[in-house]
Amino acid sequence: MKTTYVLASLAVMLTSPALAQSAAEKTGVNSVMGVAPKTEDFVTEAATSDIFEIESSKLALERSSDPATKTFAQQMITDHTKTSEELKAFVSGGKVKATIPAAMSSSQQSMLDDLKKLQGDDFTKKYHSDQEDVHEDAVDLFKRYGDEGDDAELKAWAAKTRPALEHHLQMATEMNK
């Protein structure tokens, strides 16, 4: 019964396309429904994810004593800096009509703030867990946009980028065991 209510509520939210798509992306409704994000939402979500990945991984380089975690963190900084630059090139080149956010979302900032409170093994465990969570979200985002996004070039980029994110997720999952 609860599932029926949730699905009915989601359907109502999606009937107001101008606002619902963004609200649906922010609340996770699009992900549950398997709906591709609008281009603006995709750019925002991808960019803020990159910001979080880079900042949390810089922190991991400082706070973790685990060599595998440090290697992973360095790869996250390198790979997500690259995707940030590629995404910015789409927008600054005028190919994609969107705005690159200057900061991560409030929920990502909260996750980073929680990490900043930790040291040693507690930090490393939380970092691993966060990495698995954010990469699950990123893979889902890139899959939905890569499959059905409305900008052809950005859609192709999302599809091309997704395997690297899937690899990141696999590595994060292994570290989190």
mmCIF file of C-alpha atoms in Angstrom:
data_model
loop_
_atom_site.group_PDB
_atom_site.id
_atom_site.type_symbol
_atom_site.label_atom_id
_atom_site.label_comp_id
_atom_site.label_asym_id
_atom_site.label_seq_id
_atom_site.Cartn_x
_atom_site.Cartn_y
_atom_site.Cartn_z
ATOM 1 C CA MET A 1 0.000 0.000 0.000
ATOM 2 C CA LYS A 2 2.819 2.395 0.896
ATOM 3 C CA THR A 3 4.505 1.690 -2.458
ATOM 4 C CA THR A 4 1.287 2.519 -4.309
ATOM 5 C CA TYR A 5 1.017 5.808 -2.429
ATOM 6 C CA VAL A 6 4.633 6.702 -3.183
ATOM 7 C CA LEU A 7 4.247 5.891 -6.876
ATOM 8 C CA ALA A 8 1.015 7.885 -7.077
ATOM 9 C CA SER A 9 2.745 10.833 -5.405
ATOM 10 C CA LEU A 10 5.629 10.562 -7.836
ATOM 11 C CA ALA A 11 3.264 10.538 -10.783
ATOM 12 C CA VAL A 12 1.589 13.713 -9.520
ATOM 13 C CA MET A 13 4.970 15.402 -9.082
ATOM 14 C CA LEU A 14 5.979 14.513 -12.626
ATOM 15 C CA THR A 15 2.872 16.072 -14.154
ATOM 16 C CA SER A 16 4.301 19.575 -13.629
ATOM 17 C CA PRO A 17 7.207 19.297 -16.065
ATOM 18 C CA ALA A 18 8.754 22.732 -15.650
ATOM 19 C CA LEU A 19 9.460 22.306 -11.958
ATOM 20 C CA ALA A 20 8.905 18.602 -11.336
ATOM 21 C CA GLN A 21 11.887 17.385 -13.336
ATOM 22 C CA SER A 22 14.324 19.366 -11.195
ATOM 23 C CA ALA A 23 12.466 18.549 -7.996
ATOM 24 C CA ALA A 24 12.280 14.923 -9.059
ATOM 25 C CA GLU A 25 16.023 14.805 -9.697
ATOM 26 C CA LYS A 26 16.809 16.443 -6.350
ATOM 27 C CA THR A 27 14.566 14.058 -4.430
ATOM 28 C CA GLY A 28 15.654 10.923 -6.249
ATOM 29 C CA VAL A 29 12.292 10.394 -7.933
ATOM 30 C CA ASN A 30 13.857 10.327 -11.410
ATOM 31 C CA SER A 31 16.305 7.674 -10.309
ATOM 32 C CA VAL A 32 13.565 5.468 -8.851
ATOM 33 C CA MET A 33 11.490 5.898 -12.001
ATOM 34 C CA GLY A 34 14.496 5.461 -14.321
ATOM 35 C CA VAL A 35 13.867 8.858 -15.928
ATOM 36 C CA ALA A 36 16.732 10.748 -17.540
ATOM 37 C CA PRO A 37 17.567 14.068 -15.878
ATOM 38 C CA LYS A 38 17.181 17.334 -17.755
ATOM 39 C CA THR A 39 20.493 18.577 -19.135
ATOM 40 C CA GLU A 40 20.753 21.347 -16.522
ATOM 41 C CA ASP A 41 20.138 18.821 -13.736
ATOM 42 C CA PHE A 42 22.677 16.394 -15.173
ATOM 43 C CA VAL A 43 25.349 19.106 -15.370
ATOM 44 C CA THR A 44 24.611 20.237 -11.808
ATOM 45 C CA GLU A 45 24.628 16.712 -10.369
ATOM 46 C CA ALA A 46 27.756 15.653 -12.264
ATOM 47 C CA ALA A 47 29.655 18.833 -11.358
ATOM 48 C CA THR A 48 28.770 18.760 -7.663
ATOM 49 C CA SER A 49 29.628 15.068 -7.517
ATOM 50 C CA ASP A 50 33.061 15.858 -8.959
ATOM 51 C CA ILE A 51 33.577 18.630 -6.400
ATOM 52 C CA PHE A 52 32.719 16.261 -3.553
ATOM 53 C CA GLU A 53 34.943 13.507 -4.952
ATOM 54 C CA ILE A 54 37.912 15.821 -5.269
ATOM 55 C CA GLU A 55 37.528 17.475 -1.866
ATOM 56 C CA SER A 56 36.826 14.273 0.067
ATOM 57 C CA SER A 57 39.728 12.544 -1.667
ATOM 58 C CA LYS A 58 42.124 15.385 -0.833
ATOM 59 C CA LEU A 59 41.061 14.893 2.756
ATOM 60 C CA ALA A 60 41.699 11.148 2.422
ATOM 61 C CA LEU A 61 45.248 11.829 1.290
ATOM 62 C CA GLU A 62 45.783 13.845 4.478
ATOM 63 C CA ARG A 63 43.895 11.702 6.987
ATOM 64 C CA SER A 64 44.115 8.064 5.945
ATOM 65 C CA SER A 65 47.119 5.946 6.777
ATOM 66 C CA ASP A 66 45.985 3.125 4.474
ATOM 67 C CA PRO A 67 48.104 2.984 1.276
ATOM 68 C CA ALA A 68 45.254 1.494 -0.803
ATOM 69 C CA THR A 69 42.951 4.300 0.301
ATOM 70 C CA LYS A 70 45.562 6.907 -0.606
ATOM 71 C CA THR A 71 46.050 5.328 -4.051
ATOM 72 C CA PHE A 72 42.284 5.284 -4.608
ATOM 73 C CA ALA A 73 41.955 8.889 -3.396
ATOM 74 C CA GLN A 74 44.670 10.074 -5.777
ATOM 75 C CA GLN A 75 42.936 8.328 -8.668
ATOM 76 C CA MET A 76 39.634 9.990 -7.691
ATOM 77 C CA ILE A 77 41.296 13.416 -7.706
ATOM 78 C CA THR A 78 42.873 12.775 -11.106
ATOM 79 C CA ASP A 79 39.810 11.232 -12.754
ATOM 80 C CA HIS A 80 37.229 13.648 -11.338
ATOM 81 C CA THR A 81 39.392 16.677 -12.150
ATOM 82 C CA LYS A 82 39.449 15.412 -15.742
ATOM 83 C CA THR A 83 35.674 14.938 -15.912
ATOM 84 C CA SER A 84 35.164 18.383 -14.335
ATOM 85 C CA GLU A 85 37.317 19.961 -17.022
ATOM 86 C CA GLU A 86 35.507 18.070 -19.786
ATOM 87 C CA LEU A 87 32.098 19.089 -18.439
ATOM 88 C CA LYS A 88 33.204 22.722 -18.112
ATOM 89 C CA ALA A 89 34.389 22.627 -21.746
ATOM 90 C CA PHE A 90 30.907 21.592 -22.911
ATOM 91 C CA VAL A 91 29.346 24.501 -21.044
ATOM 92 C CA SER A 92 31.964 27.200 -21.697
ATOM 93 C CA GLY A 93 32.141 26.239 -25.372
ATOM 94 C CA GLY A 94 28.427 26.919 -25.668
ATOM 95 C CA LYS A 95 27.655 23.329 -26.625
ATOM 96 C CA VAL A 96 25.510 22.831 -23.534
ATOM 97 C CA LYS A 97 23.190 25.444 -22.062
ATOM 98 C CA ALA A 98 23.749 25.017 -18.325
ATOM 99 C CA THR A 99 25.567 26.548 -15.404
ATOM 100 C CA ILE A 100 28.434 24.843 -13.618
ATOM 101 C CA PRO A 101 27.873 25.162 -9.866
ATOM 102 C CA ALA A 102 30.685 26.635 -7.805
ATOM 103 C CA ALA A 103 30.069 24.433 -4.775
ATOM 104 C CA MET A 104 28.786 21.003 -3.861
ATOM 105 C CA SER A 105 25.223 20.431 -2.682
ATOM 106 C CA SER A 106 24.314 20.918 0.970
ATOM 107 C CA SER A 107 24.024 17.151 1.482
ATOM 108 C CA GLN A 108 27.485 16.626 -0.027
ATOM 109 C CA GLN A 109 28.871 19.438 2.132
ATOM 110 C CA SER A 110 27.342 17.743 5.165
ATOM 111 C CA MET A 111 29.040 14.459 4.207
ATOM 112 C CA LEU A 112 32.356 16.293 3.846
ATOM 113 C CA ASP A 113 31.864 18.054 7.184
ATOM 114 C CA ASP A 114 31.246 14.654 8.822
ATOM 115 C CA LEU A 115 34.465 13.324 7.294
ATOM 116 C CA LYS A 116 36.405 16.330 8.602
ATOM 117 C CA LYS A 117 35.447 15.352 12.145
ATOM 118 C CA LEU A 118 37.110 11.941 11.844
ATOM 119 C CA GLN A 119 40.675 10.629 11.976
ATOM 120 C CA GLY A 120 42.466 7.327 11.384
ATOM 121 C CA ASP A 121 40.421 4.164 10.905
ATOM 122 C CA ASP A 122 37.131 5.958 11.607
ATOM 123 C CA PHE A 123 37.899 8.384 8.802
ATOM 124 C CA THR A 124 38.955 5.614 6.412
ATOM 125 C CA LYS A 125 35.809 3.541 7.045
ATOM 126 C CA LYS A 126 33.525 6.546 6.521
ATOM 127 C CA TYR A 127 35.430 7.613 3.392
ATOM 128 C CA HIS A 128 35.072 4.110 1.919
ATOM 129 C CA SER A 129 31.360 4.028 2.702
ATOM 130 C CA ASP A 130 30.795 7.507 1.248
ATOM 131 C CA GLN A 131 32.717 6.594 -1.897
ATOM 132 C CA GLU A 132 30.533 3.575 -2.508
ATOM 133 C CA ASP A 133 27.366 5.641 -1.999
ATOM 134 C CA VAL A 134 28.374 8.567 -4.213
ATOM 135 C CA HIS A 135 29.615 6.294 -6.983
ATOM 136 C CA GLU A 136 26.351 4.344 -6.971
ATOM 137 C CA ASP A 137 24.580 7.669 -7.485
ATOM 138 C CA ALA A 138 27.029 8.786 -10.183
ATOM 139 C CA VAL A 139 26.749 5.535 -12.141
ATOM 140 C CA ASP A 140 22.961 5.812 -12.012
ATOM 141 C CA LEU A 141 23.030 9.470 -13.108
ATOM 142 C CA PHE A 142 25.412 8.832 -16.023
ATOM 143 C CA LYS A 143 23.502 5.716 -17.100
ATOM 144 C CA ARG A 144 20.163 7.522 -17.189
ATOM 145 C CA TYR A 145 21.569 10.519 -19.077
ATOM 146 C CA GLY A 146 23.760 8.384 -21.354
ATOM 147 C CA ASP A 147 20.757 6.257 -22.297
ATOM 148 C CA GLU A 148 18.125 8.964 -22.723
ATOM 149 C CA GLY A 149 19.610 12.438 -22.274
ATOM 150 C CA ASP A 150 18.388 15.217 -24.542
ATOM 151 C CA ASP A 151 21.740 16.686 -25.650
ATOM 152 C CA ALA A 152 23.419 14.322 -28.124
ATOM 153 C CA GLU A 153 27.053 15.280 -27.404
ATOM 154 C CA LEU A 154 26.603 15.322 -23.638
ATOM 155 C CA LYS A 155 24.692 12.045 -23.856
ATOM 156 C CA ALA A 156 27.622 10.456 -25.729
ATOM 157 C CA TRP A 157 30.069 11.846 -23.155
ATOM 158 C CA ALA A 158 27.990 10.455 -20.283
ATOM 159 C CA ALA A 159 27.911 7.032 -21.936
ATOM 160 C CA LYS A 160 31.682 7.155 -22.569
ATOM 161 C CA THR A 161 32.413 8.271 -18.993
ATOM 162 C CA ARG A 162 30.166 5.746 -17.239
ATOM 163 C CA PRO A 163 32.573 2.748 -17.451
ATOM 164 C CA ALA A 164 35.201 4.688 -15.467
ATOM 165 C CA LEU A 165 32.589 5.487 -12.822
ATOM 166 C CA GLU A 166 31.549 1.845 -12.728
ATOM 167 C CA HIS A 167 35.197 0.950 -12.152
ATOM 168 C CA HIS A 168 35.372 3.508 -9.331
ATOM 169 C CA LEU A 169 32.258 1.938 -7.805
ATOM 170 C CA GLN A 170 33.783 -1.518 -8.054
ATOM 171 C CA MET A 171 36.972 -0.318 -6.336
ATOM 172 C CA ALA A 172 34.999 1.501 -3.634
ATOM 173 C CA THR A 173 32.869 -1.589 -3.011
ATOM 174 C CA GLU A 174 35.986 -3.723 -2.633
ATOM 175 C CA MET A 175 37.549 -1.259 -0.189
ATOM 176 C CA ASN A 176 34.320 -1.136 1.810
ATOM 177 C CA LYS A 177 34.341 -4.898 2.540
#
